[in-house]
Every structure is written in C-alpha cells, then in structure tokens.
mmCIF file of C-alpha atoms in Angstrom:
data_model
loop_
_atom_site.group_PDB
_atom_site.id
_atom_site.type_symbol
_atom_site.label_atom_id
_atom_site.label_comp_id
_atom_site.label_asym_id
_atom_site.label_seq_id
_atom_site.Cartn_x
_atom_site.Cartn_y
_atom_site.Cartn_z
ATOM 1 C CA UNK A 1 -88.269 8.382 -8.307
ATOM 2 C CA UNK A 2 -90.372 10.159 -11.070
ATOM 3 C CA UNK A 3 -89.665 7.106 -13.315
ATOM 4 C CA UNK A 4 -91.035 4.808 -10.812
ATOM 5 C CA UNK A 5 -94.163 6.884 -10.165
ATOM 6 C CA UNK A 6 -94.743 6.995 -14.030
ATOM 7 C CA UNK A 7 -94.165 3.176 -14.132
ATOM 8 C CA UNK A 8 -96.945 2.789 -11.340
ATOM 9 C CA UNK A 9 -99.125 5.039 -13.253
ATOM 10 C CA UNK A 10 -98.528 3.012 -16.508
ATOM 11 C CA UNK A 11 -99.181 -0.363 -14.950
ATOM 12 C CA UNK A 12 -102.823 0.635 -14.093
ATOM 13 C CA UNK A 13 -102.158 -1.178 -10.779
ATOM 14 C CA UNK A 14 -104.205 -0.037 -7.758
ATOM 15 C CA UNK A 15 -101.680 -0.133 -4.960
ATOM 16 C CA UNK A 16 -102.565 -1.743 -1.677
ATOM 17 C CA UNK A 17 -101.278 -2.000 1.739
ATOM 18 C CA UNK A 18 -98.374 0.345 2.995
ATOM 19 C CA UNK A 19 -98.299 1.957 -0.395
ATOM 20 C CA UNK A 20 -102.116 2.617 -0.976
ATOM 21 C CA UNK A 21 -101.817 6.177 -0.331
ATOM 22 C CA UNK A 22 -99.598 6.372 -3.521
ATOM 23 C CA UNK A 23 -102.985 6.065 -5.658
ATOM 24 C CA UNK A 24 -103.943 9.755 -4.759
ATOM 25 C CA UNK A 25 -100.394 11.207 -3.839
ATOM 26 C CA UNK A 26 -99.290 14.025 -5.963
ATOM 27 C CA UNK A 27 -95.567 14.962 -6.391
ATOM 28 C CA UNK A 28 -94.600 17.886 -4.335
ATOM 29 C CA UNK A 29 -93.234 19.890 -7.375
ATOM 30 C CA UNK A 30 -95.341 20.849 -10.291
ATOM 31 C CA UNK A 31 -92.338 21.645 -12.259
ATOM 32 C CA UNK A 32 -89.665 18.859 -11.156
ATOM 33 C CA UNK A 33 -86.889 19.952 -13.707
ATOM 34 C CA UNK A 34 -87.162 23.528 -12.756
ATOM 35 C CA UNK A 35 -87.171 22.931 -8.996
ATOM 36 C CA UNK A 36 -84.334 20.293 -9.014
ATOM 37 C CA UNK A 37 -81.295 21.377 -7.079
ATOM 38 C CA UNK A 38 -82.888 24.684 -6.232
ATOM 39 C CA UNK A 39 -83.363 26.326 -2.715
ATOM 40 C CA UNK A 40 -86.662 25.180 -1.186
ATOM 41 C CA UNK A 41 -89.051 28.150 -0.501
ATOM 42 C CA UNK A 42 -92.141 26.413 1.215
ATOM 43 C CA UNK A 43 -92.771 24.682 4.405
ATOM 44 C CA UNK A 44 -91.423 25.108 7.917
ATOM 45 C CA UNK A 45 -87.936 23.603 6.915
ATOM 46 C CA UNK A 46 -87.466 25.754 3.881
ATOM 47 C CA UNK A 47 -84.062 26.380 2.797
ATOM 48 C CA UNK A 48 -84.817 30.023 2.565
ATOM 49 C CA UNK A 49 -86.100 30.118 5.920
ATOM 50 C CA UNK A 50 -83.223 28.026 7.596
ATOM 51 C CA UNK A 51 -80.711 30.181 5.895
ATOM 52 C CA UNK A 52 -82.259 33.344 7.175
ATOM 53 C CA UNK A 53 -82.783 31.827 10.661
ATOM 54 C CA UNK A 54 -79.124 30.713 10.920
ATOM 55 C CA UNK A 55 -78.190 34.317 10.070
ATOM 56 C CA UNK A 56 -80.209 35.814 12.717
ATOM 57 C CA UNK A 57 -79.025 33.111 15.263
ATOM 58 C CA UNK A 58 -75.377 33.750 14.466
ATOM 59 C CA UNK A 59 -76.079 37.610 14.548
ATOM 60 C CA UNK A 60 -77.320 37.200 18.141
ATOM 61 C CA UNK A 61 -74.180 35.310 19.080
ATOM 62 C CA UNK A 62 -71.586 37.785 17.338
ATOM 63 C CA UNK A 63 -73.459 40.960 17.483
ATOM 64 C CA UNK A 64 -70.385 42.491 19.433
ATOM 65 C CA UNK A 65 -68.107 41.526 16.854
ATOM 66 C CA UNK A 66 -70.076 43.355 14.115
ATOM 67 C CA UNK A 67 -70.785 46.531 16.014
ATOM 68 C CA UNK A 68 -68.147 47.107 18.848
ATOM 69 C CA UNK A 69 -66.401 48.878 17.224
ATOM 70 C CA UNK A 70 -68.175 49.329 13.849
ATOM 71 C CA UNK A 71 -66.781 47.473 11.000
ATOM 72 C CA UNK A 72 -64.272 49.850 9.221
ATOM 73 C CA UNK A 73 -65.292 48.927 5.782
ATOM 74 C CA UNK A 74 -67.920 46.635 3.832
ATOM 75 C CA UNK A 75 -67.251 42.889 4.439
ATOM 76 C CA UNK A 76 -66.513 40.592 1.622
ATOM 77 C CA UNK A 77 -68.123 37.246 1.757
ATOM 78 C CA UNK A 78 -67.962 34.534 -0.500
ATOM 79 C CA UNK A 79 -70.046 31.678 -2.295
ATOM 80 C CA UNK A 80 -69.437 29.331 -5.020
ATOM 81 C CA UNK A 81 -70.866 29.727 -8.381
ATOM 82 C CA UNK A 82 -74.093 27.775 -7.888
ATOM 83 C CA UNK A 83 -77.633 29.387 -7.920
ATOM 84 C CA UNK A 84 -78.801 27.526 -4.829
ATOM 85 C CA UNK A 85 -75.592 28.415 -2.882
ATOM 86 C CA UNK A 86 -75.704 32.021 -3.823
ATOM 87 C CA UNK A 87 -79.424 32.377 -2.813
ATOM 88 C CA UNK A 88 -78.517 30.705 0.499
ATOM 89 C CA UNK A 89 -75.651 33.369 0.848
ATOM 90 C CA UNK A 90 -78.236 36.263 0.402
ATOM 91 C CA UNK A 91 -80.729 34.933 2.677
ATOM 92 C CA UNK A 92 -78.120 34.125 5.236
ATOM 93 C CA UNK A 93 -76.641 37.634 4.815
ATOM 94 C CA UNK A 94 -80.083 39.150 5.370
ATOM 95 C CA UNK A 95 -80.557 37.568 8.815
ATOM 96 C CA UNK A 96 -76.911 38.225 9.849
ATOM 97 C CA UNK A 97 -76.496 41.691 8.486
ATOM 98 C CA UNK A 98 -79.945 43.036 7.788
ATOM 99 C CA UNK A 99 -82.168 43.843 5.010
ATOM 100 C CA UNK A 100 -79.989 46.448 3.293
ATOM 101 C CA UNK A 101 -76.602 44.783 3.535
ATOM 102 C CA UNK A 102 -75.789 45.188 -0.138
ATOM 103 C CA UNK A 103 -77.481 48.481 -0.741
ATOM 104 C CA UNK A 104 -75.585 51.841 -1.210
ATOM 105 C CA UNK A 105 -77.288 55.164 -1.566
ATOM 106 C CA UNK A 106 -75.218 58.295 -2.057
ATOM 107 C CA UNK A 107 -78.277 60.527 -1.817
ATOM 108 C CA UNK A 108 -79.019 59.094 1.727
ATOM 109 C CA UNK A 109 -75.305 58.845 2.726
ATOM 110 C CA UNK A 110 -75.824 54.880 2.977
ATOM 111 C CA UNK A 111 -73.084 52.420 2.233
ATOM 112 C CA UNK A 112 -73.067 48.771 1.642
ATOM 113 C CA UNK A 113 -72.510 46.548 4.660
ATOM 114 C CA UNK A 114 -71.062 43.710 2.846
ATOM 115 C CA UNK A 115 -70.079 42.424 -0.767
ATOM 116 C CA UNK A 116 -70.960 38.969 -1.925
ATOM 117 C CA UNK A 117 -67.765 37.522 -4.148
ATOM 118 C CA UNK A 118 -68.731 34.493 -6.236
ATOM 119 C CA UNK A 119 -65.888 31.951 -6.697
ATOM 120 C CA UNK A 120 -66.240 29.680 -9.883
ATOM 121 C CA UNK A 121 -66.894 26.097 -9.517
ATOM 122 C CA UNK A 122 -64.497 25.430 -12.303
ATOM 123 C CA UNK A 123 -61.717 22.656 -12.253
ATOM 124 C CA UNK A 124 -58.785 25.020 -13.190
ATOM 125 C CA UNK A 125 -58.850 26.724 -9.783
ATOM 126 C CA UNK A 126 -56.537 23.993 -8.164
ATOM 127 C CA UNK A 127 -56.585 24.395 -4.372
ATOM 128 C CA UNK A 128 -57.696 28.072 -4.520
ATOM 129 C CA UNK A 129 -61.569 27.001 -4.425
ATOM 130 C CA UNK A 130 -64.561 26.553 -2.230
ATOM 131 C CA UNK A 131 -65.361 23.295 -4.079
ATOM 132 C CA UNK A 132 -62.123 20.919 -4.133
ATOM 133 C CA UNK A 133 -64.441 18.051 -5.196
ATOM 134 C CA UNK A 134 -64.572 19.777 -8.546
ATOM 135 C CA UNK A 135 -60.757 20.613 -8.787
ATOM 136 C CA UNK A 136 -59.195 17.393 -7.582
ATOM 137 C CA UNK A 137 -58.630 15.746 -11.020
ATOM 138 C CA UNK A 138 -57.893 12.346 -9.648
ATOM 139 C CA UNK A 139 -60.938 12.183 -7.313
ATOM 140 C CA UNK A 140 -63.202 12.900 -10.192
ATOM 141 C CA UNK A 141 -61.478 10.259 -12.598
ATOM 142 C CA UNK A 142 -60.836 7.470 -10.049
ATOM 143 C CA UNK A 143 -63.835 5.235 -10.427
ATOM 144 C CA UNK A 144 -62.819 2.722 -7.715
ATOM 145 C CA UNK A 145 -61.941 4.837 -4.928
ATOM 146 C CA UNK A 146 -62.808 8.433 -5.872
ATOM 147 C CA UNK A 147 -66.119 10.358 -5.680
ATOM 148 C CA UNK A 148 -68.114 7.251 -6.831
ATOM 149 C CA UNK A 149 -66.583 4.974 -3.942
ATOM 150 C CA UNK A 150 -69.236 6.235 -1.627
ATOM 151 C CA UNK A 151 -72.135 4.978 -4.165
ATOM 152 C CA UNK A 152 -70.217 1.592 -4.330
ATOM 153 C CA UNK A 153 -70.178 1.003 -0.722
ATOM 154 C CA UNK A 154 -73.792 2.356 -0.238
ATOM 155 C CA UNK A 155 -75.097 -0.327 -2.977
ATOM 156 C CA UNK A 156 -73.273 -2.980 -0.940
ATOM 157 C CA UNK A 157 -74.864 -2.103 2.469
ATOM 158 C CA UNK A 158 -78.267 -1.220 1.245
ATOM 159 C CA UNK A 159 -78.612 -4.568 -0.335
ATOM 160 C CA UNK A 160 -78.700 -6.173 3.300
ATOM 161 C CA UNK A 161 -81.965 -4.524 4.097
ATOM 162 C CA UNK A 162 -83.721 -3.341 0.990
ATOM 163 C CA UNK A 163 -84.844 -6.614 -0.475
ATOM 164 C CA UNK A 164 -86.891 -7.592 2.608
ATOM 165 C CA UNK A 165 -88.798 -4.127 2.462
ATOM 166 C CA UNK A 166 -89.320 -4.861 -1.274
ATOM 167 C CA UNK A 167 -90.594 -8.360 -0.653
ATOM 168 C CA UNK A 168 -93.107 -6.796 1.890
ATOM 169 C CA UNK A 169 -94.555 -4.437 -0.746
ATOM 170 C CA UNK A 170 -94.437 -7.157 -3.319
ATOM 171 C CA UNK A 171 -96.611 -9.509 -0.873
ATOM 172 C CA UNK A 172 -99.136 -6.578 -0.734
ATOM 173 C CA UNK A 173 -98.964 -5.887 -4.465
ATOM 174 C CA UNK A 174 -98.302 -9.065 -6.357
ATOM 175 C CA UNK A 175 -98.315 -7.210 -9.832
ATOM 176 C CA UNK A 176 -95.451 -5.126 -9.424
ATOM 177 C CA UNK A 177 -91.919 -5.484 -8.212
ATOM 178 C CA UNK A 178 -89.618 -2.846 -6.810
ATOM 179 C CA UNK A 179 -85.804 -2.623 -7.077
ATOM 180 C CA UNK A 180 -83.323 -1.576 -4.326
ATOM 181 C CA UNK A 181 -83.070 1.811 -5.971
ATOM 182 C CA UNK A 182 -86.807 2.413 -5.908
ATOM 183 C CA UNK A 183 -87.253 1.453 -2.341
ATOM 184 C CA UNK A 184 -84.202 3.788 -1.376
ATOM 185 C CA UNK A 185 -85.783 6.503 -3.407
ATOM 186 C CA UNK A 186 -88.940 6.055 -1.476
ATOM 187 C CA UNK A 187 -87.176 6.494 1.803
ATOM 188 C CA UNK A 188 -85.312 9.584 0.433
ATOM 189 C CA UNK A 189 -88.858 11.130 -0.504
ATOM 190 C CA UNK A 190 -89.742 10.977 3.258
ATOM 191 C CA UNK A 191 -87.181 13.774 3.776
ATOM 192 C CA UNK A 192 -87.561 15.579 0.578
ATOM 193 C CA UNK A 193 -91.353 16.062 0.847
ATOM 194 C CA UNK A 194 -91.017 17.013 4.546
ATOM 195 C CA UNK A 195 -88.820 19.925 3.565
ATOM 196 C CA UNK A 196 -91.252 21.194 1.008
ATOM 197 C CA UNK A 197 -94.487 20.466 2.738
ATOM 198 C CA UNK A 198 -93.625 19.896 6.407
ATOM 199 C CA UNK A 199 -94.618 16.294 6.501
ATOM 200 C CA UNK A 200 -94.946 13.200 4.340
ATOM 201 C CA UNK A 201 -96.803 9.978 4.201
ATOM 202 C CA UNK A 202 -93.811 8.402 2.757
ATOM 203 C CA UNK A 203 -92.397 8.393 6.421
ATOM 204 C CA UNK A 204 -94.834 6.132 7.687
ATOM 205 C CA UNK A 205 -94.271 3.407 5.152
ATOM 206 C CA UNK A 206 -91.189 2.173 6.903
ATOM 207 C CA UNK A 207 -90.403 0.574 10.431
ATOM 208 C CA UNK A 208 -87.917 2.113 12.988
ATOM 209 C CA UNK A 209 -85.585 -0.679 11.980
ATOM 210 C CA UNK A 210 -86.029 0.416 8.391
ATOM 211 C CA UNK A 211 -84.919 3.969 9.392
ATOM 212 C CA UNK A 212 -82.040 2.991 11.424
ATOM 213 C CA UNK A 213 -80.664 1.170 8.333
ATOM 214 C CA UNK A 214 -81.361 4.220 6.113
ATOM 215 C CA UNK A 215 -79.408 6.377 8.618
ATOM 216 C CA UNK A 216 -76.535 4.103 8.269
ATOM 217 C CA UNK A 217 -76.655 4.005 4.707
ATOM 218 C CA UNK A 218 -76.156 7.626 4.615
ATOM 219 C CA UNK A 219 -73.304 7.216 7.122
ATOM 220 C CA UNK A 220 -71.709 4.681 4.710
ATOM 221 C CA UNK A 221 -72.321 7.134 1.545
ATOM 222 C CA UNK A 222 -70.681 10.179 3.211
ATOM 223 C CA UNK A 223 -68.036 8.343 5.003
ATOM 224 C CA UNK A 224 -66.698 6.644 1.814
ATOM 225 C CA UNK A 225 -67.661 9.578 -0.610
ATOM 226 C CA UNK A 226 -65.534 12.146 0.917
ATOM 227 C CA UNK A 227 -64.894 11.507 4.591
ATOM 228 C CA UNK A 228 -62.454 9.352 6.493
ATOM 229 C CA UNK A 229 -63.106 6.344 4.284
ATOM 230 C CA UNK A 230 -62.103 8.060 0.943
ATOM 231 C CA UNK A 231 -58.407 8.584 0.245
ATOM 232 C CA UNK A 232 -58.873 11.909 -1.183
ATOM 233 C CA UNK A 233 -61.208 13.263 1.386
ATOM 234 C CA UNK A 234 -58.736 14.508 3.935
ATOM 235 C CA UNK A 235 -56.477 16.247 1.217
ATOM 236 C CA UNK A 236 -59.710 18.203 0.114
ATOM 237 C CA UNK A 237 -60.757 19.107 3.690
ATOM 238 C CA UNK A 238 -57.120 20.257 4.687
ATOM 239 C CA UNK A 239 -57.293 23.068 2.184
ATOM 240 C CA UNK A 240 -60.050 24.820 4.425
ATOM 241 C CA UNK A 241 -58.450 23.544 7.738
ATOM 242 C CA UNK A 242 -55.176 25.155 6.775
ATOM 243 C CA UNK A 243 -56.930 28.384 5.792
ATOM 244 C CA UNK A 244 -58.734 28.357 9.019
ATOM 245 C CA UNK A 245 -55.503 27.969 10.991
ATOM 246 C CA UNK A 246 -53.815 30.650 8.865
ATOM 247 C CA UNK A 247 -56.592 33.115 10.036
ATOM 248 C CA UNK A 248 -56.331 32.174 13.474
ATOM 249 C CA UNK A 249 -52.618 32.501 13.524
ATOM 250 C CA UNK A 250 -52.682 36.071 12.226
ATOM 251 C CA UNK A 251 -55.536 37.181 14.133
ATOM 252 C CA UNK A 252 -56.585 39.978 14.657
ATOM 253 C CA UNK A 253 -54.537 41.364 11.812
ATOM 254 C CA UNK A 254 -56.389 39.175 9.202
ATOM 255 C CA UNK A 255 -59.331 41.075 9.708
ATOM 256 C CA UNK A 256 -62.429 40.824 12.183
ATOM 257 C CA UNK A 257 -65.009 38.824 10.062
ATOM 258 C CA UNK A 258 -64.995 36.370 7.297
ATOM 259 C CA UNK A 259 -67.678 34.169 5.931
ATOM 260 C CA UNK A 260 -68.308 32.184 2.798
ATOM 261 C CA UNK A 261 -70.941 29.754 1.351
ATOM 262 C CA UNK A 262 -70.165 26.693 -0.688
ATOM 263 C CA UNK A 263 -73.099 24.673 0.362
ATOM 264 C CA UNK A 264 -71.418 24.922 3.831
ATOM 265 C CA UNK A 265 -71.020 28.455 5.451
ATOM 266 C CA UNK A 266 -67.660 29.359 6.640
ATOM 267 C CA UNK A 267 -67.824 32.374 9.252
ATOM 268 C CA UNK A 268 -64.651 33.725 10.753
ATOM 269 C CA UNK A 269 -64.967 36.749 12.994
ATOM 270 C CA UNK A 270 -61.591 37.477 14.232
ATOM 271 C CA UNK A 271 -60.457 38.971 17.784
ATOM 272 C CA UNK A 272 -62.636 36.559 19.645
ATOM 273 C CA UNK A 273 -62.242 34.165 16.516
ATOM 274 C CA UNK A 274 -65.269 32.155 15.331
ATOM 275 C CA UNK A 275 -65.210 29.863 12.158
ATOM 276 C CA UNK A 276 -68.507 28.420 11.492
ATOM 277 C CA UNK A 277 -69.350 26.082 8.753
ATOM 278 C CA UNK A 278 -73.080 25.331 8.155
ATOM 279 C CA UNK A 279 -74.861 23.231 5.679
ATOM 280 C CA UNK A 280 -77.882 24.569 4.119
ATOM 281 C CA UNK A 281 -78.706 22.040 1.644
ATOM 282 C CA UNK A 282 -78.193 18.231 0.984
ATOM 283 C CA UNK A 283 -75.658 18.312 -2.005
ATOM 284 C CA UNK A 284 -72.766 20.572 -0.808
ATOM 285 C CA UNK A 285 -72.902 19.264 2.756
ATOM 286 C CA UNK A 286 -70.250 17.019 1.464
ATOM 287 C CA UNK A 287 -67.954 19.996 1.626
ATOM 288 C CA UNK A 288 -68.024 19.977 5.362
ATOM 289 C CA UNK A 289 -67.166 16.143 5.738
ATOM 290 C CA UNK A 290 -63.486 16.480 4.163
ATOM 291 C CA UNK A 291 -62.671 19.184 6.716
ATOM 292 C CA UNK A 292 -63.868 16.792 9.650
ATOM 293 C CA UNK A 293 -61.777 14.084 7.894
ATOM 294 C CA UNK A 294 -58.687 16.178 7.710
ATOM 295 C CA UNK A 295 -59.160 17.051 11.333
ATOM 296 C CA UNK A 296 -59.353 13.406 12.238
ATOM 297 C CA UNK A 297 -62.180 14.323 14.610
ATOM 298 C CA UNK A 298 -63.771 10.825 14.657
ATOM 299 C CA UNK A 299 -60.875 8.437 14.840
ATOM 300 C CA UNK A 300 -61.480 4.760 14.350
ATOM 301 C CA UNK A 301 -59.410 1.719 14.173
ATOM 302 C CA UNK A 302 -61.666 0.207 11.477
ATOM 303 C CA UNK A 303 -63.566 1.570 8.532
ATOM 304 C CA UNK A 304 -67.332 1.445 8.599
ATOM 305 C CA UNK A 305 -68.618 -2.122 7.478
ATOM 306 C CA UNK A 306 -70.839 -2.568 4.647
ATOM 307 C CA UNK A 307 -72.194 -6.176 5.674
ATOM 308 C CA UNK A 308 -74.057 -4.980 8.761
ATOM 309 C CA UNK A 309 -74.972 -2.030 10.872
ATOM 310 C CA UNK A 310 -72.936 -1.636 13.907
ATOM 311 C CA UNK A 311 -74.624 -0.577 16.947
ATOM 312 C CA UNK A 312 -71.659 1.448 18.128
ATOM 313 C CA UNK A 313 -69.737 3.820 15.883
ATOM 314 C CA UNK A 314 -68.051 7.277 16.054
ATOM 315 C CA UNK A 315 -69.276 8.468 12.460
ATOM 316 C CA UNK A 316 -72.757 9.466 12.191
ATOM 317 C CA UNK A 317 -73.739 11.650 9.187
ATOM 318 C CA UNK A 318 -76.936 12.869 10.907
ATOM 319 C CA UNK A 319 -75.125 14.354 13.812
ATOM 320 C CA UNK A 320 -72.391 16.004 11.566
ATOM 321 C CA UNK A 321 -74.167 17.422 8.862
ATOM 322 C CA UNK A 322 -77.846 17.380 9.128
ATOM 323 C CA UNK A 323 -80.124 20.176 7.293
ATOM 324 C CA UNK A 324 -78.766 23.538 8.491
ATOM 325 C CA UNK A 325 -75.869 21.643 10.385
ATOM 326 C CA UNK A 326 -73.031 23.822 11.827
ATOM 327 C CA UNK A 327 -69.454 23.283 12.785
ATOM 328 C CA UNK A 328 -68.038 26.157 14.555
ATOM 329 C CA UNK A 329 -64.283 26.759 15.518
ATOM 330 C CA UNK A 330 -64.014 29.326 18.296
ATOM 331 C CA UNK A 331 -60.756 30.961 19.330
ATOM 332 C CA UNK A 332 -60.899 32.270 23.090
ATOM 333 C CA UNK A 333 -58.781 34.762 24.496
ATOM 334 C CA UNK A 334 -58.000 34.320 28.231
ATOM 335 C CA UNK A 335 -55.963 36.022 30.786
ATOM 336 C CA UNK A 336 -52.916 34.067 31.746
ATOM 337 C CA UNK A 337 -51.758 33.865 35.340
ATOM 338 C CA UNK A 338 -48.346 34.673 34.123
ATOM 339 C CA UNK A 339 -47.280 38.428 33.505
ATOM 340 C CA UNK A 340 -45.916 39.395 30.143
ATOM 341 C CA UNK A 341 -41.910 40.101 30.259
ATOM 342 C CA UNK A 342 -41.267 43.835 30.472
ATOM 343 C CA UNK A 343 -44.831 44.784 30.604
ATOM 344 C CA UNK A 344 -45.246 46.093 34.194
ATOM 345 C CA UNK A 345 -46.595 42.904 35.340
ATOM 346 C CA UNK A 346 -49.493 43.105 33.150
ATOM 347 C CA UNK A 347 -51.054 39.711 32.546
ATOM 348 C CA UNK A 348 -50.615 38.224 28.991
ATOM 349 C CA UNK A 349 -53.282 36.660 26.819
ATOM 350 C CA UNK A 350 -53.533 32.833 26.153
ATOM 351 C CA UNK A 351 -55.532 31.454 23.178
ATOM 352 C CA UNK A 352 -57.616 28.312 23.008
ATOM 353 C CA UNK A 353 -59.517 26.705 20.192
ATOM 354 C CA UNK A 354 -62.745 24.995 20.875
ATOM 355 C CA UNK A 355 -65.083 23.201 18.466
ATOM 356 C CA UNK A 356 -68.829 23.252 18.353
ATOM 357 C CA UNK A 357 -70.662 20.944 16.158
ATOM 358 C CA UNK A 358 -74.485 21.706 15.923
ATOM 359 C CA UNK A 359 -74.493 23.470 19.180
ATOM 360 C CA UNK A 360 -72.667 20.608 21.018
ATOM 361 C CA UNK A 361 -69.213 21.217 22.085
ATOM 362 C CA UNK A 362 -66.558 18.272 20.583
ATOM 363 C CA UNK A 363 -63.149 18.017 21.960
ATOM 364 C CA UNK A 364 -60.321 17.196 19.764
ATOM 365 C CA UNK A 365 -59.101 13.631 20.478
ATOM 366 C CA UNK A 366 -55.407 14.461 20.751
ATOM 367 C CA UNK A 367 -55.788 17.922 22.415
ATOM 368 C CA UNK A 368 -57.821 18.646 25.459
ATOM 369 C CA UNK A 369 -55.316 20.493 27.805
ATOM 370 C CA UNK A 370 -57.197 23.913 27.718
ATOM 371 C CA UNK A 371 -60.110 25.094 29.626
ATOM 372 C CA UNK A 372 -63.318 22.870 29.054
ATOM 373 C CA UNK A 373 -61.297 20.534 27.138
ATOM 374 C CA UNK A 374 -60.276 23.087 24.655
ATOM 375 C CA UNK A 375 -56.973 23.029 22.493
ATOM 376 C CA UNK A 376 -54.317 25.796 23.206
ATOM 377 C CA UNK A 377 -53.806 27.623 19.859
ATOM 378 C CA UNK A 378 -50.100 26.645 19.327
ATOM 379 C CA UNK A 379 -51.013 23.094 19.798
ATOM 380 C CA UNK A 380 -53.857 23.373 17.215
ATOM 381 C CA UNK A 381 -51.669 25.035 14.856
ATOM 382 C CA UNK A 382 -49.096 22.209 15.389
ATOM 383 C CA UNK A 383 -51.898 19.648 14.833
ATOM 384 C CA UNK A 384 -53.072 21.127 11.561
ATOM 385 C CA UNK A 385 -49.202 21.206 10.336
ATOM 386 C CA UNK A 386 -48.647 17.590 11.360
ATOM 387 C CA UNK A 387 -51.923 16.390 9.563
ATOM 388 C CA UNK A 388 -50.935 18.275 6.379
ATOM 389 C CA UNK A 389 -47.551 16.104 6.422
ATOM 390 C CA UNK A 390 -49.672 13.217 7.028
ATOM 391 C CA UNK A 391 -52.163 13.827 4.409
ATOM 392 C CA UNK A 392 -49.815 15.019 1.781
ATOM 393 C CA UNK A 393 -49.794 17.688 -0.999
ATOM 394 C CA UNK A 394 -53.299 18.432 -2.457
ATOM 395 C CA UNK A 395 -51.651 18.865 -5.925
ATOM 396 C CA UNK A 396 -49.691 15.687 -5.967
ATOM 397 C CA UNK A 397 -52.762 13.536 -4.678
ATOM 398 C CA UNK A 398 -55.144 15.086 -7.225
ATOM 399 C CA UNK A 399 -52.705 14.893 -9.980
ATOM 400 C CA UNK A 400 -52.694 18.703 -10.922
ATOM 401 C CA UNK A 401 -49.112 19.492 -11.426
ATOM 402 C CA UNK A 402 -46.814 21.987 -9.831
ATOM 403 C CA UNK A 403 -48.325 25.117 -11.665
ATOM 404 C CA UNK A 404 -51.727 24.513 -10.028
ATOM 405 C CA UNK A 405 -52.629 26.759 -7.096
ATOM 406 C CA UNK A 406 -51.752 25.035 -3.878
ATOM 407 C CA UNK A 407 -53.698 26.856 -1.235
ATOM 408 C CA UNK A 408 -56.620 29.191 -0.807
ATOM 409 C CA UNK A 409 -55.692 32.945 -1.371
ATOM 410 C CA UNK A 410 -59.024 34.862 -1.440
ATOM 411 C CA UNK A 411 -59.780 34.918 1.923
ATOM 412 C CA UNK A 412 -59.137 38.582 2.752
ATOM 413 C CA UNK A 413 -60.995 41.673 3.530
#
C-alpha cells in the first residue's frame, strides 16, 4: 500500500471522485517500518486495550477458579517468541490477574502470581510448539497446496470482483490505473486504519456489495491457507485439540488453570474446565483456524468456490476469528441421577463439553446428546481420538521424521 501511495504522489495527479480524500490523507503511522507487525496502542480498538479488556472479561467469568481456593503456586502461562504476542500476553495477564501479577517482593512478603514462559517459534520444535505453521516442513515447502494455497485461491476469487472497482476508479481518474492487489489493499486499509484511529475514510470508498465480496475473499484466504481446505491444516490443529483433550481427561489432577498466547490465547481452568482461544491480532489468528479444522466444526460436502460468492455457507472467517475473537471449550460437571457404586447412594458426577465461539454456543455436529446440546466428555475424547486417526500423524504429514517431537509436552504447572 505504501508503494501505491508513493506512486500516486509521484504521478502528480489530483485524484477525483471516490478517491478525492487521498489528496490530503496521511498514512496512520509516522514510522511504518517500526510499527509493522506490532501491537496497536491507540484508538478504541487498540490491541493493548482489547487484550486487557479480554483479561478483565475472563477474570469476571473465572474469578471463583482463581480465588476459591487460592492458587497454591504461581501460574505458568505461555507465549510464542514474537514481540507482539508477548506484549499481548502481558496486557491480557494484567487484566486477568492484576497489575502485580509478575512482581515479587520478599521485603513485602509478596510473591509473583504468574510466570510467563516463552516458547520459540523455531522450526526444530516439531509438534511441541505454539506455532505449528513454522514447524511443519512440508506446509512451508509445498508451494501448491501448502501455506501459499490460501493466497492462490484468494487471487482467483478477487479477480471476479476487483476489476470492476478498479474500472470505476479509472473512469473518475483517467490518468492512473490500479491493479487488483492495489484495490484489495485499499479495502484492507479500512480495517487497519480503523484499528489505529477509530474510523477510516477508506471504508466509504466501497459499496455494501464490495464489502460482502471482501468478506468472502477473507473466507477463501483462511479456509485454504490453514483451514478445512488445506490438507495440512487439520494436522496442525489436532496438536492443540489433542492437548486440550488430554487436560480434560486428567482434570482436576492436571492443574487448575492454564493459558497461553500464540496470537491466539489458550486458557484452561481445570475443575470446571474452560479452554479459551482468543485472537488478538490479524497475523496469528490463523493458529485458531487449524484447531477448528481438526474439530471439523463446519463440515461441508464441497469446498468454498472461487468463481463466485455463495449466499449460504458454513465457513465465515469474520465469525470465527474476528479481532479479539474467542473460542472457549467448557467442561461442565453435573450431578448424575445414578448413584455411584459403593458410595452410600451418593450421586456421581457426569461431565460434558460445550463450545463457545465469540460468546455464542456452537454444538459439535456429531455430538449433541448432553444438556443444552453439549457433548459428553467420553464422547468428546472418542471424537478427538477418531479425528486423530482420520487426520494422520503430524510428523509424517509434515515430513519431520520419527525423531521429531510428536506432541505438546510443556503444558504443565
């Protein structure tokens, strides 16, 4: 986009029509190279604010798990080794745990509430990672159906609607022509500037139909980059799905509370177990999508088309991973109507898994027999095992070899 703005400036053309505002518009960062891929700090939608607010919101929801009884030792929580993600973790922890969560002071008999553990984003970690997209060798090397597959499919779809927009701009400004990529960048600027400034004149440049097409373009990008339309996506997502199932299976002995940030946030309070993944930024939100692909939460007989925008579709990226999006797995304990054997007729406990996506309850398509269409825990664990067999081994799919790590091992208190 910066290259486009420089090209407009160098052309000495005074833009007219929909783009007339650009003549006096200033880019929203004075130091683009320094601010690129960093956590936003201004505006009502700042990443710092949304991370803190999310922490406060989840503290309100999980307060009894933090304080009743008090945690026996400082919490471990995790972030991938990316400055933006680490900052997000700290702002979240401040909202979730309080200002002094990492401070210890022997003179005041104060102890740290939590410790942030940084997990490298290096390719040698195999499956024992927060960022499997960096460790899955074949996913990175496969230029046809790997990471770049999302862009390939995006380019195909956006060619169905962007040329008409470019033609409209060119009628208004005969002295300059715009490529599909430049028009798409203009649409992206609407969101980026809104995050930093709270609003953007770029949003008014496009029609409602243009925005529906942009929304679907984002669906196509993520669906084929690491979602159900990418053959590596489910294998990468199953690592976290399996780790989640393992903690649920061992509750409450696994510990009371876990959370980690790798762009998404992974929160697991055990006893009344909650697993929450939240996306605080637009780069690592792709790490939530493989988990949902592994879970097969939006099954469809056909992949998303790239020749047109279907009116009805199960996969909508804007509903799954909006800014500050959340996917929460809840493990509920309920009294059973059946007494436990040899327990003086005391009622036993039954456990059910429920999924909350962005504060909306979503049922697993193949498991709804529990209260409120939840999934009995044993059925959920069986589903995860079955999906693991269907998806295949992460190391084999990714071409890592038998000596590479095959699972996540660092989630422990």
